[in-house]
Coordinates of C-alpha atoms in Angstrom, one line a residue:
X1 CA -6.5 -20.4 6.3
X2 CA -7.4 -16.8 5.4
X3 CA -9.4 -16.4 2.2
X4 CA -9.7 -13.6 -0.3
X5 CA -11.1 -12.1 -3.3
X6 CA -10.5 -9.2 -5.8
X7 CA -13.3 -6.6 -6.6
X8 CA -13.2 -5.7 -10.0
X9 CA -15.3 -3.9 -12.8
X10 CA -15.6 -3.5 -16.3
X11 CA -14.2 0.2 -16.1
X12 CA -13.3 3.0 -13.9
X13 CA -16.4 4.7 -12.3
X14 CA -18.3 1.6 -12.0
X15 CA -18.4 2.1 -8.2
X16 CA -15.7 -0.3 -7.0
X17 CA -14.4 2.1 -4.2
X18 CA -17.8 2.6 -2.8
X19 CA -18.6 -1.2 -3.0
X20 CA -15.2 -2.0 -1.4
X21 CA -15.7 0.4 1.6
X22 CA -19.0 -0.4 2.2
X23 CA -18.4 -4.1 2.0
X24 CA -15.5 -3.7 4.3
X25 CA -17.4 -1.8 7.0
X26 CA -20.4 -4.3 7.0
X27 CA -18.1 -7.2 7.4
X28 CA -16.1 -5.6 10.3
X29 CA -19.5 -4.8 11.8
X30 CA -20.7 -8.3 11.5
X31 CA -17.6 -9.3 13.4
X32 CA -15.5 -10.7 10.5
X33 CA -11.8 -10.3 10.8
X34 CA -11.2 -8.4 7.4
X35 CA -8.1 -6.5 6.0
X36 CA -7.7 -5.1 2.7
X37 CA -5.3 -4.5 -0.1
X38 CA -5.5 -2.1 -3.2
X39 CA -4.2 -3.1 -6.7
X40 CA -1.8 -0.4 -8.4
X41 CA 0.0 2.6 -7.2
X42 CA -2.7 4.2 -5.0
X43 CA -2.1 6.3 -1.9
X44 CA -5.6 7.9 -1.3
X45 CA -8.1 4.8 -1.4
X46 CA -6.0 2.5 1.0
X47 CA -6.6 5.3 3.7
X48 CA -10.4 4.9 3.3
X49 CA -9.9 1.0 3.5
X50 CA -8.0 1.4 6.7
X51 CA -10.5 3.7 8.2
X52 CA -13.0 1.0 7.7
X53 CA -11.2 -1.9 8.9
X54 CA -8.9 -0.5 11.5
X55 CA -5.8 -2.2 9.9
X56 CA -3.5 -0.9 7.3
X57 CA -4.1 -1.3 3.6
X58 CA -1.3 -2.9 1.6
X59 CA -0.9 -2.2 -2.3
X60 CA -0.2 -5.2 -4.6
X61 CA 1.1 -3.9 -7.7
X62 CA 1.6 -6.6 -10.3
X63 CA 3.5 -4.5 -12.8
X64 CA 5.8 -2.6 -10.3
X65 CA 6.5 -5.6 -7.8
X66 CA 8.3 -8.7 -8.1
X67 CA 6.3 -11.9 -7.4
X68 CA 7.8 -12.6 -4.2
X69 CA 7.3 -9.2 -3.0
X70 CA 3.5 -9.6 -3.9
X71 CA 3.4 -13.1 -2.1
X72 CA 5.0 -11.6 1.1
X73 CA 2.6 -8.7 1.2
X74 CA -0.5 -10.7 0.7
X75 CA 0.8 -13.3 3.4
X76 CA 1.5 -10.6 5.8
X77 CA -1.9 -9.3 5.7
X78 CA -3.4 -12.7 5.7
X79 CA -1.7 -13.5 8.8
X80 CA -3.7 -10.8 10.7
X81 CA -7.2 -11.2 9.3
X82 CA -9.6 -14.2 8.1
X83 CA -10.6 -12.6 4.9
X84 CA -8.6 -10.3 2.5
X85 CA -10.5 -8.0 0.2
X86 CA -8.4 -6.5 -2.6
X87 CA -9.8 -3.5 -4.6
X88 CA -8.8 -3.6 -8.1
X89 CA -7.7 -0.8 -10.6
X90 CA -9.4 0.7 -13.7
X91 CA -11.1 -2.0 -15.6
X92 CA -10.6 -5.8 -15.1
X93 CA -8.3 -6.1 -18.0
X94 CA -6.8 -2.7 -18.0
X95 CA -3.2 -2.1 -17.8
X96 CA 0.1 -1.5 -19.8
X97 CA -0.3 -3.5 -23.3
X98 CA 1.9 -6.7 -23.0
X99 CA 3.6 -8.4 -26.0
X100 CA 1.0 -11.2 -26.0
X101 CA -1.9 -8.6 -26.6
X102 CA -3.2 -8.8 -23.1
X103 CA -2.7 -6.2 -20.4
X104 CA 0.1 -6.4 -18.1
X105 CA -0.4 -4.8 -14.7
X106 CA -4.2 -5.4 -14.8
X107 CA -6.5 -6.6 -11.9
X108 CA -7.1 -9.7 -14.0
X109 CA -3.4 -10.4 -14.1
X110 CA -3.1 -10.0 -10.2
X111 CA -6.2 -12.3 -9.9
X112 CA -4.4 -15.0 -11.9
X113 CA -1.1 -14.9 -10.1
X114 CA -2.9 -14.8 -6.5
X115 CA -5.3 -17.5 -7.6
X116 CA -8.2 -15.4 -6.1
X117 CA -11.9 -15.1 -7.4
X118 CA -13.2 -11.9 -8.7
X119 CA -16.1 -10.1 -7.3
X120 CA -17.5 -8.0 -10.2
X121 CA -19.0 -4.5 -9.7
X122 CA -21.4 -3.4 -12.6
X123 CA -22.9 -0.2 -12.9
X124 CA -26.3 -1.0 -13.9
X125 CA -27.7 2.3 -14.5
X126 CA -29.5 2.5 -17.9
X127 CA -28.9 -1.2 -18.5
X128 CA -31.0 -4.2 -18.5
X129 CA -30.3 -7.5 -20.4
X130 CA -27.2 -5.8 -21.8
X131 CA -25.6 -6.4 -18.5
X132 CA -25.6 -10.1 -19.2
X133 CA -23.7 -9.7 -22.4
X134 CA -21.0 -7.5 -20.6
X135 CA -20.8 -10.3 -17.7
X136 CA -20.6 -13.0 -20.4
X137 CA -17.7 -11.2 -22.2
X138 CA -15.7 -10.5 -18.9
X139 CA -15.9 -14.1 -18.2
X140 CA -15.0 -15.7 -21.4
X141 CA -12.0 -13.2 -22.1
X142 CA -9.5 -15.1 -20.0
X143 CA -10.7 -18.5 -19.2
X144 CA -8.1 -18.8 -16.3
X145 CA -9.9 -16.3 -14.2
X146 CA -12.5 -17.5 -11.3
X147 CA -15.4 -15.5 -10.4
X148 CA -17.1 -15.2 -7.2
X149 CA -20.1 -13.4 -8.5
X150 CA -21.4 -9.9 -9.3
X151 CA -22.7 -7.0 -7.5
X152 CA -25.1 -4.6 -9.4
X153 CA -24.7 -0.9 -8.7
X154 CA -27.0 1.8 -9.2
X155 CA -30.1 -0.6 -9.2
X156 CA -33.7 0.7 -9.6
X157 CA -36.9 -0.8 -8.5
X158 CA -37.9 -4.7 -8.3
X159 CA -38.5 -4.9 -12.2
X160 CA -34.9 -3.5 -12.9
X161 CA -33.8 -6.0 -10.3
X162 CA -35.5 -8.9 -11.9
X163 CA -34.1 -8.0 -15.4
X164 CA -30.7 -8.1 -14.0
X165 CA -31.1 -11.4 -12.2
X166 CA -32.2 -12.8 -15.5
X167 CA -29.2 -11.4 -17.3
X168 CA -26.7 -12.8 -14.6
X169 CA -28.4 -16.1 -14.7
X170 CA -28.1 -16.2 -18.7
X171 CA -24.4 -15.2 -18.0
X172 CA -23.8 -18.1 -15.5
X173 CA -22.7 -16.0 -12.6
X174 CA -24.3 -15.6 -9.1
X175 CA -25.8 -12.2 -8.0
X176 CA -24.2 -11.2 -4.6
X177 CA -25.6 -7.7 -4.3
X178 CA -28.2 -5.1 -5.6
X179 CA -26.9 -1.7 -4.5
X180 CA -29.2 1.3 -4.9
X181 CA -27.8 4.6 -5.8
X182 CA -27.2 6.8 -2.6
X183 CA -26.1 10.3 -3.1
X184 CA -24.9 10.6 0.4
X185 CA -22.0 8.1 -0.4
X186 CA -20.4 10.3 -3.3
X187 CA -17.0 11.2 -2.2
X188 CA -15.4 14.6 -3.1
X189 CA -12.5 14.5 -5.6
X190 CA -9.6 16.7 -6.3
X191 CA -6.8 16.6 -9.0
X192 CA -5.0 13.5 -7.7
X193 CA -8.1 11.4 -6.7
X194 CA -10.5 11.6 -3.8
X195 CA -10.1 14.1 -1.1
X196 CA -8.0 12.2 1.6
X197 CA -9.8 10.2 4.1
X198 CA -8.0 12.4 7.1
X199 CA -9.7 15.6 5.6
X200 CA -13.0 13.9 5.1
X201 CA -15.5 15.5 7.4
X202 CA -17.8 13.0 8.9
X203 CA -16.2 10.0 7.9
X204 CA -17.7 7.8 10.6
X205 CA -21.2 9.1 9.2
X206 CA -20.2 7.9 5.7
X207 CA -19.6 4.4 6.9
X208 CA -22.9 4.6 9.0
X209 CA -24.8 5.6 5.9
X210 CA -22.9 2.8 3.9
X211 CA -24.0 0.1 6.5
X212 CA -27.5 1.5 6.8
X213 CA -28.1 1.7 3.0
X214 CA -26.5 -1.4 2.1
X215 CA -27.0 -4.0 5.0
X216 CA -29.6 -6.0 3.1
X217 CA -28.2 -5.2 -0.4
X218 CA -25.4 -7.5 0.0
X219 CA -25.5 -11.2 0.2
X220 CA -22.7 -11.2 2.8
X221 CA -23.0 -14.9 3.4
X222 CA -22.5 -15.8 -0.1
X223 CA -19.5 -13.4 -0.6
X224 CA -17.8 -15.0 2.5
X225 CA -18.7 -18.4 1.0
X226 CA -17.4 -17.4 -2.4
X227 CA -13.8 -16.0 -1.3
X228 CA -10.9 -18.3 -2.3
X229 CA -8.0 -19.7 0.0
X230 CA -4.9 -17.5 0.1
X231 CA -2.2 -20.0 -0.9
X232 CA 0.8 -17.4 -1.5
X233 CA 4.0 -18.9 -0.4
X234 CA 5.3 -17.8 3.0
X235 CA 7.6 -15.4 1.8
X236 CA 9.6 -13.3 4.3
X237 CA 8.4 -9.9 4.9
X238 CA 11.2 -7.6 4.0
X239 CA 11.5 -4.1 2.8
X240 CA 10.9 -3.5 -1.1
X241 CA 13.0 -0.3 -0.7
X242 CA 15.8 -0.5 1.8
X243 CA 15.4 1.5 4.9
X244 CA 16.7 5.0 4.4
X245 CA 18.4 5.1 7.7
X246 CA 18.4 3.6 11.2
X247 CA 16.2 6.5 12.6
X248 CA 13.8 7.8 9.8
X249 CA 12.0 11.1 10.2
X250 CA 9.0 10.8 7.8
X251 CA 6.8 13.9 7.0
X252 CA 3.1 12.8 7.6
X253 CA 0.3 15.1 7.2
X254 CA -2.2 16.3 4.5
X255 CA 0.5 17.8 2.6
X256 CA 2.8 14.7 2.8
X257 CA 0.6 11.8 3.1
X258 CA 1.6 9.7 0.0
X259 CA 3.8 7.0 1.7
X260 CA 3.1 3.3 1.5
X261 CA 2.1 1.7 4.7
X262 CA 3.8 -1.7 3.6
X263 CA 7.0 0.3 3.4
X264 CA 6.8 1.9 6.7
X265 CA 5.9 -1.3 8.4
X266 CA 8.6 -3.3 6.7
X267 CA 11.3 -0.7 7.5
X268 CA 10.3 -1.0 11.2
X269 CA 10.3 -4.8 11.0
X270 CA 13.7 -4.6 9.8
X271 CA 14.8 -2.5 12.7
X272 CA 14.6 1.1 11.5
X273 CA 12.9 3.5 14.0
X274 CA 10.0 5.6 12.3
X275 CA 9.8 9.1 13.6
X276 CA 6.9 10.9 12.1
X277 CA 6.5 14.5 11.9
X278 CA 4.1 17.4 10.5
X279 CA 5.7 20.0 8.4
X280 CA 2.2 21.7 8.3
X281 CA 2.2 21.9 12.3
X282 CA 5.6 23.5 11.8
X283 CA 7.3 20.6 13.4
X284 CA 11.0 19.8 12.5
X285 CA 12.4 16.3 11.8
X286 CA 13.7 14.9 15.0
X287 CA 17.2 15.9 15.6
X288 CA 18.6 12.6 16.0
X289 CA 17.3 11.1 12.7
X290 CA 19.9 9.9 10.2
X291 CA 17.4 10.1 7.3
X292 CA 14.4 12.3 6.6
X293 CA 11.7 11.4 4.2
X294 CA 9.4 13.8 2.5
X295 CA 6.6 11.8 0.7
X296 CA 4.5 12.9 -1.9
X297 CA 1.2 14.7 -1.5
X298 CA -0.2 18.2 -1.9
X299 CA 2.4 20.7 -0.8
X300 CA 1.2 23.0 -3.7
X301 CA -2.0 23.3 -1.9
X302 CA -0.3 24.5 1.3
X303 CA 2.8 26.2 -0.1
X304 CA 2.2 29.6 1.8
X305 CA 1.8 27.7 5.0
X306 CA 5.1 25.6 4.4
X307 CA 7.0 28.8 3.5
X308 CA 6.2 30.4 6.8
X309 CA 7.0 27.4 8.9
X310 CA 10.5 28.3 10.2
X311 CA 10.9 25.5 12.5
X312 CA 10.2 23.0 9.5
X313 CA 12.3 24.6 7.2
X314 CA 15.3 25.3 9.7
X315 CA 15.1 21.6 11.0
X316 CA 15.1 20.2 7.3
X317 CA 18.3 22.3 6.5
X318 CA 19.9 21.4 9.7
X319 CA 19.4 17.6 8.9
X320 CA 21.1 18.1 5.4
X321 CA 24.1 20.1 6.9
X322 CA 24.7 17.5 9.4
X323 CA 24.7 14.9 6.4
X324 CA 21.5 13.2 7.1
X325 CA 20.2 11.4 4.1
X326 CA 17.3 13.7 3.0
X327 CA 14.9 12.1 0.4
X328 CA 11.9 13.5 -1.4
X329 CA 9.5 12.0 -3.5
X330 CA 7.1 14.2 -5.9
X331 CA 5.6 16.7 -3.5
X332 CA 8.6 16.2 -1.3
X333 CA 10.9 16.8 -4.2
X334 CA 9.1 20.2 -4.7
X335 CA 9.5 21.1 -1.3
X336 CA 13.2 20.5 -1.2
X337 CA 13.6 22.8 -4.2
X338 CA 14.0 26.5 -4.5
X339 CA 10.3 27.6 -4.8
X340 CA 7.0 26.4 -5.7
X341 CA 4.4 28.6 -7.7
X342 CA 0.7 27.9 -6.7
X343 CA -2.3 27.8 -8.7
X344 CA -2.8 31.4 -8.4
X345 CA 0.6 32.3 -9.7
X346 CA 2.0 33.3 -6.3
X347 CA 5.6 31.9 -5.7
X348 CA 6.6 30.5 -2.2
X349 CA 10.1 29.9 -1.4
X350 CA 10.9 26.4 -0.4
X351 CA 14.1 24.7 1.5
X352 CA 16.4 25.5 -1.4
X353 CA 18.4 22.1 -1.0
X354 CA 17.8 21.0 -4.6
X355 CA 18.2 23.4 -7.6
X356 CA 14.6 23.0 -8.8
X357 CA 11.7 25.4 -9.3
X358 CA 8.2 24.0 -9.9
X359 CA 4.9 25.5 -10.7
X360 CA 1.3 24.5 -10.3
X361 CA -0.1 27.5 -12.2
X362 CA 0.0 25.9 -15.8
X363 CA -1.1 22.3 -14.9
X364 CA 0.1 19.4 -17.0
X365 CA -0.3 15.9 -16.5
X366 CA 2.5 13.5 -15.9
X367 CA 1.3 10.0 -15.5
X368 CA 2.6 6.5 -15.8
X369 CA 4.8 3.9 -14.5
X370 CA 8.7 4.1 -14.6
X371 CA 11.8 2.1 -14.6
X372 CA 14.7 3.9 -13.2
X373 CA 18.4 3.0 -12.2
X374 CA 20.5 5.2 -9.8
X375 CA 23.1 7.3 -11.4
X376 CA 25.4 7.0 -8.4
X377 CA 25.5 5.1 -5.2
X378 CA 23.3 6.3 -2.2
X379 CA 21.2 4.7 0.7
X380 CA 18.8 3.6 -2.1
X381 CA 21.5 1.1 -3.3
X382 CA 24.5 1.0 -5.6
X383 CA 25.1 2.8 -8.7
X384 CA 23.0 1.2 -11.5
X385 CA 20.5 -0.4 -9.0
X386 CA 17.2 -0.6 -10.6
X387 CA 13.6 0.1 -9.4
X388 CA 10.0 0.2 -10.6
X389 CA 7.8 3.0 -9.7
X390 CA 5.0 5.5 -10.7
X391 CA 4.7 9.2 -11.6
X392 CA 1.5 11.0 -11.2
X393 CA 1.4 15.0 -10.8
X394 CA 0.4 18.0 -12.7
X395 CA 3.3 20.2 -11.5
X396 CA 5.5 21.7 -14.2
X397 CA 9.3 22.1 -13.8
X398 CA 10.3 25.7 -14.4
X399 CA 14.0 24.9 -13.8
X400 CA 16.1 22.0 -12.9
X401 CA 19.6 23.6 -12.3
X402 CA 22.9 22.0 -12.6
X403 CA 23.6 19.1 -10.4
X404 CA 24.0 15.2 -10.4
X405 CA 20.9 13.6 -11.8
X406 CA 19.5 11.1 -9.5
X407 CA 17.9 8.5 -12.1
X408 CA 18.3 7.4 -15.7
X409 CA 14.6 6.5 -16.6
X410 CA 12.5 4.8 -19.0
X411 CA 8.7 4.6 -19.2
X412 CA 6.9 1.3 -18.8
X413 CA 7.4 0.3 -22.3
X414 CA 11.2 1.0 -22.1
X415 CA 11.2 4.4 -23.8
X416 CA 14.1 6.4 -22.7
X417 CA 13.0 9.5 -20.5
X418 CA 16.5 10.6 -20.0
X419 CA 17.8 11.6 -16.5
X420 CA 15.0 12.4 -13.8
X421 CA 15.6 14.1 -10.4
X422 CA 18.7 15.9 -8.6
X423 CA 21.1 15.1 -6.1
X424 CA 23.3 17.4 -4.0
X425 CA 25.3 15.7 -1.6
X426 CA 23.0 13.8 1.1
X427 CA 19.9 15.5 -0.4
X428 CA 18.1 14.0 -3.4
X429 CA 14.7 13.5 -4.9
X430 CA 12.7 13.2 -8.0
X431 CA 9.1 13.0 -9.1
X432 CA 9.0 9.1 -9.0
X433 CA 7.4 7.3 -6.3
X434 CA 9.6 4.2 -5.8
X435 CA 7.8 0.8 -5.3
X436 CA 10.1 -2.2 -5.4
X437 CA 13.5 -3.2 -6.7
X438 CA 13.9 -4.7 -10.1
X439 CA 13.7 -8.3 -10.6
X440 CA 17.3 -9.8 -10.6

């Protein structure tokens, strides 16, 4: 039986990602069959996970996914590995405030549902005995949680290590790592998170440095022993969003990288043929595709190239003309529109298949979970079919012309957001990244 644990921390910026990536790389080098998951609606960190393990990283979103979906995804990962390490999101208890005063969508809620122990990561820079109080508070806040241990990050010399050991002992938690600060492991960032793994120069060197720096800093045997059994029910592995077609052309490059591996894999398992293509390389979607999917990403950073790529644009318009289902999310929606204005104020013409004009010149953050229902029937489902998803971008809609709206939407608390997205025949899109159908 496979085992697993969840890596969590008191807050964002504690070092969860570097700790997770280093641990994954070390365990794989040790010969452990390890796979990973990522809590929440994240597209970027999972690519780094996959680079470390050689296996796809699946998202587990306790707010957006139905409970059977979570169980199926974890069981599918557990079938191809002996150990599953899931990286948490934000602080341990952070999420959408629930009616009971606790958070909904937090790493803690995910751990409770899956029954997995938590490996805490605590940034110990500037802290000594106070670390014990933080640990004790985290452990006492929800007595249902199980804790595998703690990894201290940014640890100084022997005296600092001794103080932290005593603090953990007083809190009643086992220390499973003392990680020094390694400047070379700082990963570059941009406006939606880390620079993508596929853009990262010298990624193999990053993992080699992590292994060399932390080989003796982790108690790997202790971590393996502390992992808990995965007991998720053997729920069938089925798509959370129905396949968009029988032959699905999916844009896949650094401009359109935000599609979920679990979704693509489930579509293929359901019998759909996945046909990746690169708009940045001026590739057109396969001419036999009955569906074209433009996921999110960074088209605003490559708008000049996309506008000039005639084969891509002609092929996209040809797919729409023959009645293929053409669907865009976030950056894909922007590309299906009439034009994108970049950060320098330069406008670039896009496909013109939907009446939306967007700009990145005056950035405004749009962030949060969304609940949506289809305004009319489509390959996504019948009219009124509900989904949960996520919105995260800095683009501004300059104009969203006449046309049929795609969704009726609300935020995570049920506040009405009106109609979102647009539909024109078989072409449709919005800024929402769909994750799973609503619970029945």
